[in-house]
Coordinates of C-alpha atoms in Angstrom, one line a residue:
G1 CA 247.6 126.6 172.4
F2 CA 250.7 127.2 174.0
L3 CA 253.0 125.9 176.5
I4 CA 253.4 128.6 179.6
R5 CA 255.0 126.8 182.4
K6 CA 257.2 123.3 182.1
D7 CA 255.1 121.3 184.1
G8 CA 252.7 121.3 181.2
L9 CA 250.5 124.2 181.9
I10 CA 248.7 125.3 178.5
L11 CA 246.8 128.5 177.7
T12 CA 244.4 128.9 175.2
N13 CA 241.1 129.9 174.3
N14 CA 237.6 128.9 176.1
H15 CA 235.9 128.6 172.8
V16 CA 238.5 126.0 171.8
I17 CA 237.3 123.6 174.9
D18 CA 234.6 124.3 175.6
K19 CA 232.0 121.5 175.4
A20 CA 235.0 119.1 174.8
D21 CA 234.4 115.7 176.5
V22 CA 237.9 114.6 175.4
I23 CA 241.1 117.1 175.3
K24 CA 244.1 115.8 173.5
V25 CA 247.4 117.6 172.9
Q26 CA 249.9 116.9 170.3
L27 CA 253.6 118.5 171.0
D28 CA 254.5 117.3 167.5
E29 CA 253.1 115.3 164.7
S30 CA 255.0 112.2 165.6
Q31 CA 252.1 112.2 168.5
K32 CA 249.4 110.6 166.5
D33 CA 247.1 110.2 169.4
G34 CA 248.2 112.7 171.4
I35 CA 248.2 113.5 174.8
D36 CA 245.0 113.5 177.8
A37 CA 244.7 116.8 179.4
K38 CA 242.4 118.3 182.0
V39 CA 240.8 121.4 182.3
I40 CA 242.6 123.8 185.1
G41 CA 240.3 126.9 184.7
R42 CA 238.3 128.8 182.0
D43 CA 236.6 132.1 181.5
P44 CA 234.0 132.6 179.3
K45 CA 234.1 136.2 179.3
T46 CA 237.3 136.6 178.5
D47 CA 237.5 134.0 176.3
I48 CA 240.7 132.4 178.2
A49 CA 241.3 128.7 179.3
L50 CA 244.2 126.7 180.9
I51 CA 244.8 123.2 180.4
K52 CA 247.2 121.0 181.3
I53 CA 248.9 117.9 180.8
S54 CA 251.4 115.3 182.3
S55 CA 255.0 114.8 181.5
K56 CA 257.9 112.9 183.2
N57 CA 260.8 115.5 181.7
D58 CA 260.5 119.1 181.9
L59 CA 258.8 120.8 178.7
P60 CA 259.8 123.8 176.7
Y61 CA 257.5 127.0 177.4
V62 CA 257.3 130.4 175.7
T63 CA 258.3 133.5 177.3
L64 CA 255.5 136.0 177.9
G65 CA 256.2 139.7 176.8
S66 CA 254.3 142.9 177.7
S67 CA 251.6 144.0 175.8
S68 CA 250.9 147.4 177.3
E69 CA 254.7 148.1 175.4
T70 CA 253.3 147.1 171.9
E71 CA 253.0 149.9 169.5
V72 CA 250.7 150.4 165.9
G73 CA 252.8 149.1 163.4
E74 CA 255.1 146.7 164.9
W75 CA 255.9 143.6 163.3
V76 CA 254.3 140.6 165.1
A77 CA 254.1 136.6 164.2
A78 CA 250.8 134.4 164.7
F79 CA 251.5 130.8 165.4
G80 CA 248.7 128.0 165.0
N81 CA 246.9 125.3 162.8
P82 CA 244.8 127.0 160.3
Y83 CA 242.2 125.1 158.8
G84 CA 244.6 122.4 160.0
Y85 CA 247.9 123.3 158.3
G86 CA 250.1 122.4 161.3
H87 CA 252.6 124.2 162.8
T88 CA 251.8 127.4 160.6
V89 CA 253.3 130.6 161.2
T90 CA 252.1 134.2 159.4
K91 CA 253.8 137.7 159.9
G92 CA 251.9 140.7 159.8
I93 CA 252.1 144.1 161.9
I94 CA 249.9 145.8 164.6
S95 CA 246.9 147.3 163.0
A96 CA 245.2 148.7 165.9
V97 CA 245.0 148.5 169.8
G98 CA 242.0 149.0 172.0
R99 CA 239.4 147.4 169.7
E100 CA 236.0 146.7 172.0
I101 CA 233.8 144.7 170.4
D102 CA 231.2 143.7 172.5
E103 CA 229.4 141.0 171.5
L104 CA 233.1 138.8 171.5
N105 CA 235.1 139.5 174.7
L106 CA 235.1 141.6 177.9
L107 CA 238.5 142.8 177.1
P108 CA 239.9 145.2 174.4
F109 CA 241.2 143.4 171.2
M110 CA 244.7 144.5 169.8
Q111 CA 244.3 144.2 165.9
T112 CA 246.7 142.6 163.5
D113 CA 247.0 141.8 160.0
A114 CA 248.9 138.9 160.3
S115 CA 246.4 136.1 158.3
I116 CA 244.6 134.6 161.2
N117 CA 242.3 132.0 160.2
P118 CA 239.8 129.0 161.9
G119 CA 242.4 127.2 163.5
N120 CA 244.9 129.7 164.8
S121 CA 242.6 130.3 167.9
G122 CA 244.3 130.0 171.0
G123 CA 248.0 130.0 169.6
P124 CA 250.4 132.9 170.5
L125 CA 251.4 136.2 168.6
V126 CA 254.6 137.4 169.2
N127 CA 256.5 139.9 168.9
T128 CA 260.4 140.2 167.2
Q129 CA 262.1 139.3 170.6
G130 CA 259.8 136.0 170.0
Q131 CA 258.1 137.0 173.7
V132 CA 254.3 136.2 173.7
I133 CA 252.2 139.3 173.5
G134 CA 248.4 138.1 173.2
V135 CA 246.2 135.5 172.6
N136 CA 244.8 134.5 169.4
A137 CA 240.9 134.8 169.2
A138 CA 238.6 136.2 166.5
I139 CA 238.7 137.0 163.3
D140 CA 236.2 139.3 161.0
S141 CA 234.7 137.0 158.5
R142 CA 233.7 140.3 156.3
A143 CA 237.4 141.3 155.9
Q144 CA 240.7 140.1 154.7
G145 CA 243.6 140.8 157.1
I146 CA 241.8 141.7 159.8
G147 CA 242.6 139.5 163.7
F148 CA 241.7 140.0 166.8
V149 CA 244.0 139.1 169.7
I150 CA 243.6 139.1 173.4
P151 CA 246.6 141.5 174.8
I152 CA 248.8 139.2 177.3
D153 CA 249.1 141.6 180.0
S154 CA 245.2 141.2 180.8
V155 CA 245.3 137.2 180.6
K156 CA 248.7 137.5 182.8
A157 CA 246.5 139.3 185.4
L158 CA 243.9 136.6 185.6
L159 CA 246.0 133.7 185.2
P160 CA 246.5 133.3 189.2
Q161 CA 242.8 133.6 190.2
L162 CA 242.0 131.1 187.0
E163 CA 244.5 128.6 188.2
K164 CA 243.7 128.5 191.7
G165 CA 239.9 128.3 191.4
G166 CA 239.0 127.3 187.9
T167 CA 237.1 130.7 187.4
I168 CA 237.2 134.6 187.8
E169 CA 235.0 135.8 190.2
R170 CA 233.6 139.1 189.1
G171 CA 231.6 141.7 190.8
F172 CA 228.0 142.2 190.5
I173 CA 225.6 145.0 191.6
G174 CA 222.3 143.5 190.4
V175 CA 221.1 145.8 187.5
G176 CA 220.1 145.7 183.9
M177 CA 221.3 148.6 182.1
D178 CA 220.9 150.3 178.7
D179 CA 222.2 153.4 176.8
L180 CA 220.6 156.1 176.2
N181 CA 220.1 158.3 173.0
E182 CA 219.8 162.2 172.2
Q183 CA 215.9 161.3 172.3
S184 CA 215.3 159.3 175.2
A185 CA 217.4 161.6 177.5
R186 CA 215.1 164.6 176.1
S187 CA 212.5 162.4 176.7
L188 CA 213.2 161.5 180.5
N189 CA 214.3 165.3 181.3
F190 CA 218.2 164.5 181.2
K191 CA 220.3 167.3 180.4
N192 CA 222.6 164.7 178.2
S193 CA 223.0 161.2 177.4
D194 CA 226.3 160.4 179.2
G195 CA 226.0 157.6 181.9
A196 CA 224.8 154.3 182.3
L197 CA 220.5 153.9 182.6
I198 CA 219.4 151.4 185.3
T199 CA 216.8 149.4 183.5
Q200 CA 216.0 146.9 186.3
V201 CA 216.9 146.4 190.0
L202 CA 216.8 142.9 190.9
S203 CA 215.7 141.6 194.3
D204 CA 218.1 140.7 197.3
T205 CA 221.2 142.3 195.3
P206 CA 223.8 145.0 196.1
A207 CA 222.0 147.6 194.2
E208 CA 218.4 147.1 195.5
K209 CA 220.2 147.5 199.0
A210 CA 221.9 150.7 198.0
G211 CA 218.6 152.0 197.1
L212 CA 219.1 152.2 193.2
E213 CA 216.0 152.3 191.2
P214 CA 215.1 152.0 187.7
Y215 CA 215.7 155.2 185.7
D216 CA 218.4 156.0 187.5
L217 CA 221.0 157.3 185.8
I218 CA 224.7 156.5 187.2
T219 CA 227.1 158.8 186.3
E220 CA 230.2 157.8 188.3
F221 CA 231.1 154.4 189.7
G222 CA 233.6 154.6 192.9
A223 CA 236.6 156.2 190.3
H224 CA 235.5 155.5 187.6
K225 CA 233.3 158.0 185.6
I226 CA 230.6 156.3 183.6
E227 CA 229.4 157.2 180.4
S228 CA 227.8 154.1 178.8
A229 CA 226.1 150.7 179.8
R230 CA 229.6 149.2 178.8
D231 CA 231.7 151.3 181.1
L232 CA 229.7 150.6 184.1
S233 CA 229.7 146.8 183.3
K234 CA 233.5 146.8 183.2
A235 CA 233.6 148.9 186.3
V236 CA 231.7 146.7 188.1
S237 CA 233.6 143.8 187.2
L238 CA 236.9 144.9 187.6
T239 CA 235.9 146.4 191.2
P240 CA 237.2 143.8 194.4
I241 CA 234.2 141.7 196.0
G242 CA 233.3 143.5 199.0
K243 CA 234.3 146.8 198.4
K244 CA 232.4 149.7 199.3
V245 CA 232.0 152.3 196.4
S246 CA 229.9 155.3 196.4
V247 CA 227.6 155.5 193.4
K248 CA 226.7 159.2 191.7
I249 CA 223.7 159.4 190.1
V250 CA 220.6 161.3 188.2
R251 CA 217.5 160.9 189.6
N252 CA 214.3 162.7 188.6
G253 CA 216.7 165.6 187.4
N254 CA 218.3 165.9 190.9
A255 CA 222.1 164.4 191.7
R256 CA 222.3 162.0 194.7
E257 CA 225.4 159.9 195.8
L258 CA 224.5 156.3 197.1
S259 CA 226.8 153.7 198.7
L260 CA 226.9 150.0 197.8
V261 CA 229.0 147.0 198.6
V262 CA 230.1 145.2 195.6
G263 CA 228.6 141.6 195.6
K264 CA 230.0 138.4 193.6
S265 CA 228.2 137.5 190.7
P266 CA 226.2 134.5 190.5
D267 CA 226.2 131.6 187.8
L268 CA 223.1 132.5 186.1
S269 CA 221.8 130.3 183.1
V270 CA 220.2 131.9 180.2
S271 CA 217.1 130.5 178.7
Q272 CA 216.8 130.8 175.2
N273 CA 213.4 131.6 173.4
S274 CA 213.4 130.5 169.9
Q275 CA 209.6 130.5 169.6
R276 CA 209.3 133.6 169.0
S277 CA 206.7 134.6 165.5
S278 CA 205.4 137.5 164.1
R279 CA 202.3 136.0 162.6
S280 CA 199.2 137.8 163.1
K281 CA 197.3 137.8 166.6
S282 CA 194.5 138.9 168.0
G283 CA 194.9 141.7 170.3
K284 CA 194.5 145.3 171.0
A285 CA 196.7 147.2 168.2
A286 CA 198.5 150.2 169.6
P287 CA 197.5 153.5 168.7
F288 CA 198.9 156.1 166.1
D289 CA 200.1 153.4 163.5
M290 CA 203.1 152.4 165.7
G291 CA 202.9 148.6 163.9
F292 CA 202.2 146.8 167.1
V293 CA 199.8 144.8 168.7
L294 CA 199.3 143.9 172.4
S295 CA 197.9 141.2 174.6
D296 CA 197.6 140.6 178.5
Y297 CA 199.4 138.2 179.6
S298 CA 198.4 134.5 180.2
T299 CA 199.6 131.0 180.3
A300 CA 199.0 130.5 177.1
I301 CA 200.8 133.2 175.7
A302 CA 203.9 132.7 178.2
Q303 CA 204.0 129.1 176.6
E304 CA 204.0 130.0 173.1
F305 CA 206.4 132.6 173.6
G306 CA 208.5 130.8 176.5
L307 CA 208.3 133.6 178.7
P308 CA 209.5 133.8 182.1
K309 CA 207.0 133.3 184.8
L310 CA 206.1 137.4 186.0
K311 CA 205.7 138.2 189.8
K312 CA 203.2 140.8 188.1
P313 CA 201.5 140.4 185.2
H314 CA 202.1 142.6 182.3
P315 CA 201.2 143.2 178.6
V316 CA 202.8 141.0 175.7
I317 CA 203.5 142.3 172.2
V318 CA 201.9 139.2 170.3
A319 CA 202.2 140.6 166.6
I320 CA 204.3 143.4 165.0
D321 CA 203.9 145.1 161.5
P322 CA 208.1 143.9 160.2
T323 CA 207.7 147.5 158.2
S324 CA 206.3 149.7 161.2
I325 CA 208.3 152.0 163.5
A326 CA 207.9 149.7 166.1
A327 CA 210.0 147.2 164.5
R328 CA 212.6 149.2 163.2
S329 CA 213.5 150.5 167.0
G330 CA 213.7 146.9 168.0
M331 CA 210.4 145.6 169.4
A332 CA 209.6 142.0 168.9
P333 CA 206.7 139.5 169.4
G334 CA 207.6 138.2 173.3
D335 CA 208.6 141.4 174.4
I336 CA 207.1 142.4 177.8
I337 CA 206.0 145.8 178.8
L338 CA 206.8 147.1 181.7
D339 CA 206.2 150.8 182.0
V340 CA 204.8 152.7 179.6
N341 CA 206.5 156.7 179.6
R342 CA 207.9 155.8 183.1
R343 CA 204.8 154.1 184.5
E344 CA 203.9 150.9 185.4
V345 CA 201.2 149.2 183.1
G346 CA 199.9 145.5 184.2
T347 CA 197.1 145.5 181.0
A348 CA 197.2 146.2 177.1
N349 CA 194.5 148.8 177.7
Q350 CA 196.4 150.3 180.4
A351 CA 199.7 150.5 178.0
I352 CA 197.7 152.0 175.5
Q353 CA 196.4 154.5 177.6
R354 CA 199.3 155.9 178.1
I355 CA 201.2 156.2 174.9
R356 CA 201.1 160.1 174.1
K357 CA 200.0 161.2 170.8
N358 CA 202.7 163.7 169.1
S359 CA 205.1 162.7 171.4
M360 CA 208.6 160.4 172.1
N361 CA 206.9 157.5 173.7
V362 CA 209.7 155.4 176.2
F363 CA 208.7 151.8 176.7
R364 CA 210.8 149.9 179.2
I365 CA 210.9 146.3 177.9
L366 CA 211.9 142.7 179.2
K367 CA 213.3 141.1 176.2
R368 CA 214.3 137.5 177.2
D369 CA 216.5 137.8 180.2
R370 CA 217.3 141.3 179.9
V371 CA 215.1 144.7 180.5
V372 CA 215.9 147.8 177.5
L373 CA 215.0 151.1 176.6
I374 CA 212.8 151.6 173.5
S375 CA 211.6 155.1 172.4
I376 CA 209.0 155.2 169.5
R377 CA 207.6 158.5 168.2
S378 CA 203.8 158.5 167.7

């Protein structure tokens, strides 16, 4: 981490302080015990956190520069404590900008070849003027000389809200969404795959109140053109809570426009299911050598696979051939099938009857906490 204000405010990564019971800050190596710090604010989605220490005297702090003016090829230096080697500086260049790594961060990264290792997280990346232009955040374990940095301009935009409220409030509309591939788009009669396909609409949410439905394809959200589910997620999260926006969709081949008021993102806890297995199960095998076995939803199956309680019954995949087309397409034991070819199914028999021969079949599936589309050719 690094001091950004003379009163002891420190910027670091959320993953550095996450789940910590005690946080100690060491300003120099002579402070063996460190100074107690308290968490001011943290945001897991951007991996940014603010902590603070107390001091009788003004503390030295860094100057925050501008990452938007940073260019590929510019010399930079990274500061940190890699593998416990305190007060280490490494140098390199900005090797890329705008890296989007969905599983790591909401914000696009800058990429650098300045050596970053475990222990650099939360440290500053500075330019040749000594101004901080980013927060060291991640590495690619498969490669040498590739590190990822959160741009400081993105961080500066979050700091006031993070310090004041302790968290970042983001827009929320209450949908599950997925990308379309060309095959799925053709099966669902869309002209192309550009847009975010709605796979689920949660009850009592802005999306439900606006009239959005599963299988709607969102192509525009307010001023944002939507080409993928990631585009929609970013557009929603960046829209002020309470703002009314127009949403352009394609439904059953027809373009429509709806009006929606963005809500506040709730704090949802995700139940992790670690009990899925692919051992042989009794049930009904899918036709046309698709390679999966279905069973009707029951209390026993729900307990075995750690499934949520359903408002309406739907069949469950209880076994799958790991070499099958279903497994290669992403199906897994414990998946709950909601629709087959846009028709809701409540039993294993209904699901099997609605699978078409010599066709691209589209399954709407509940996987743990999200709903996805999977297309399989029979």
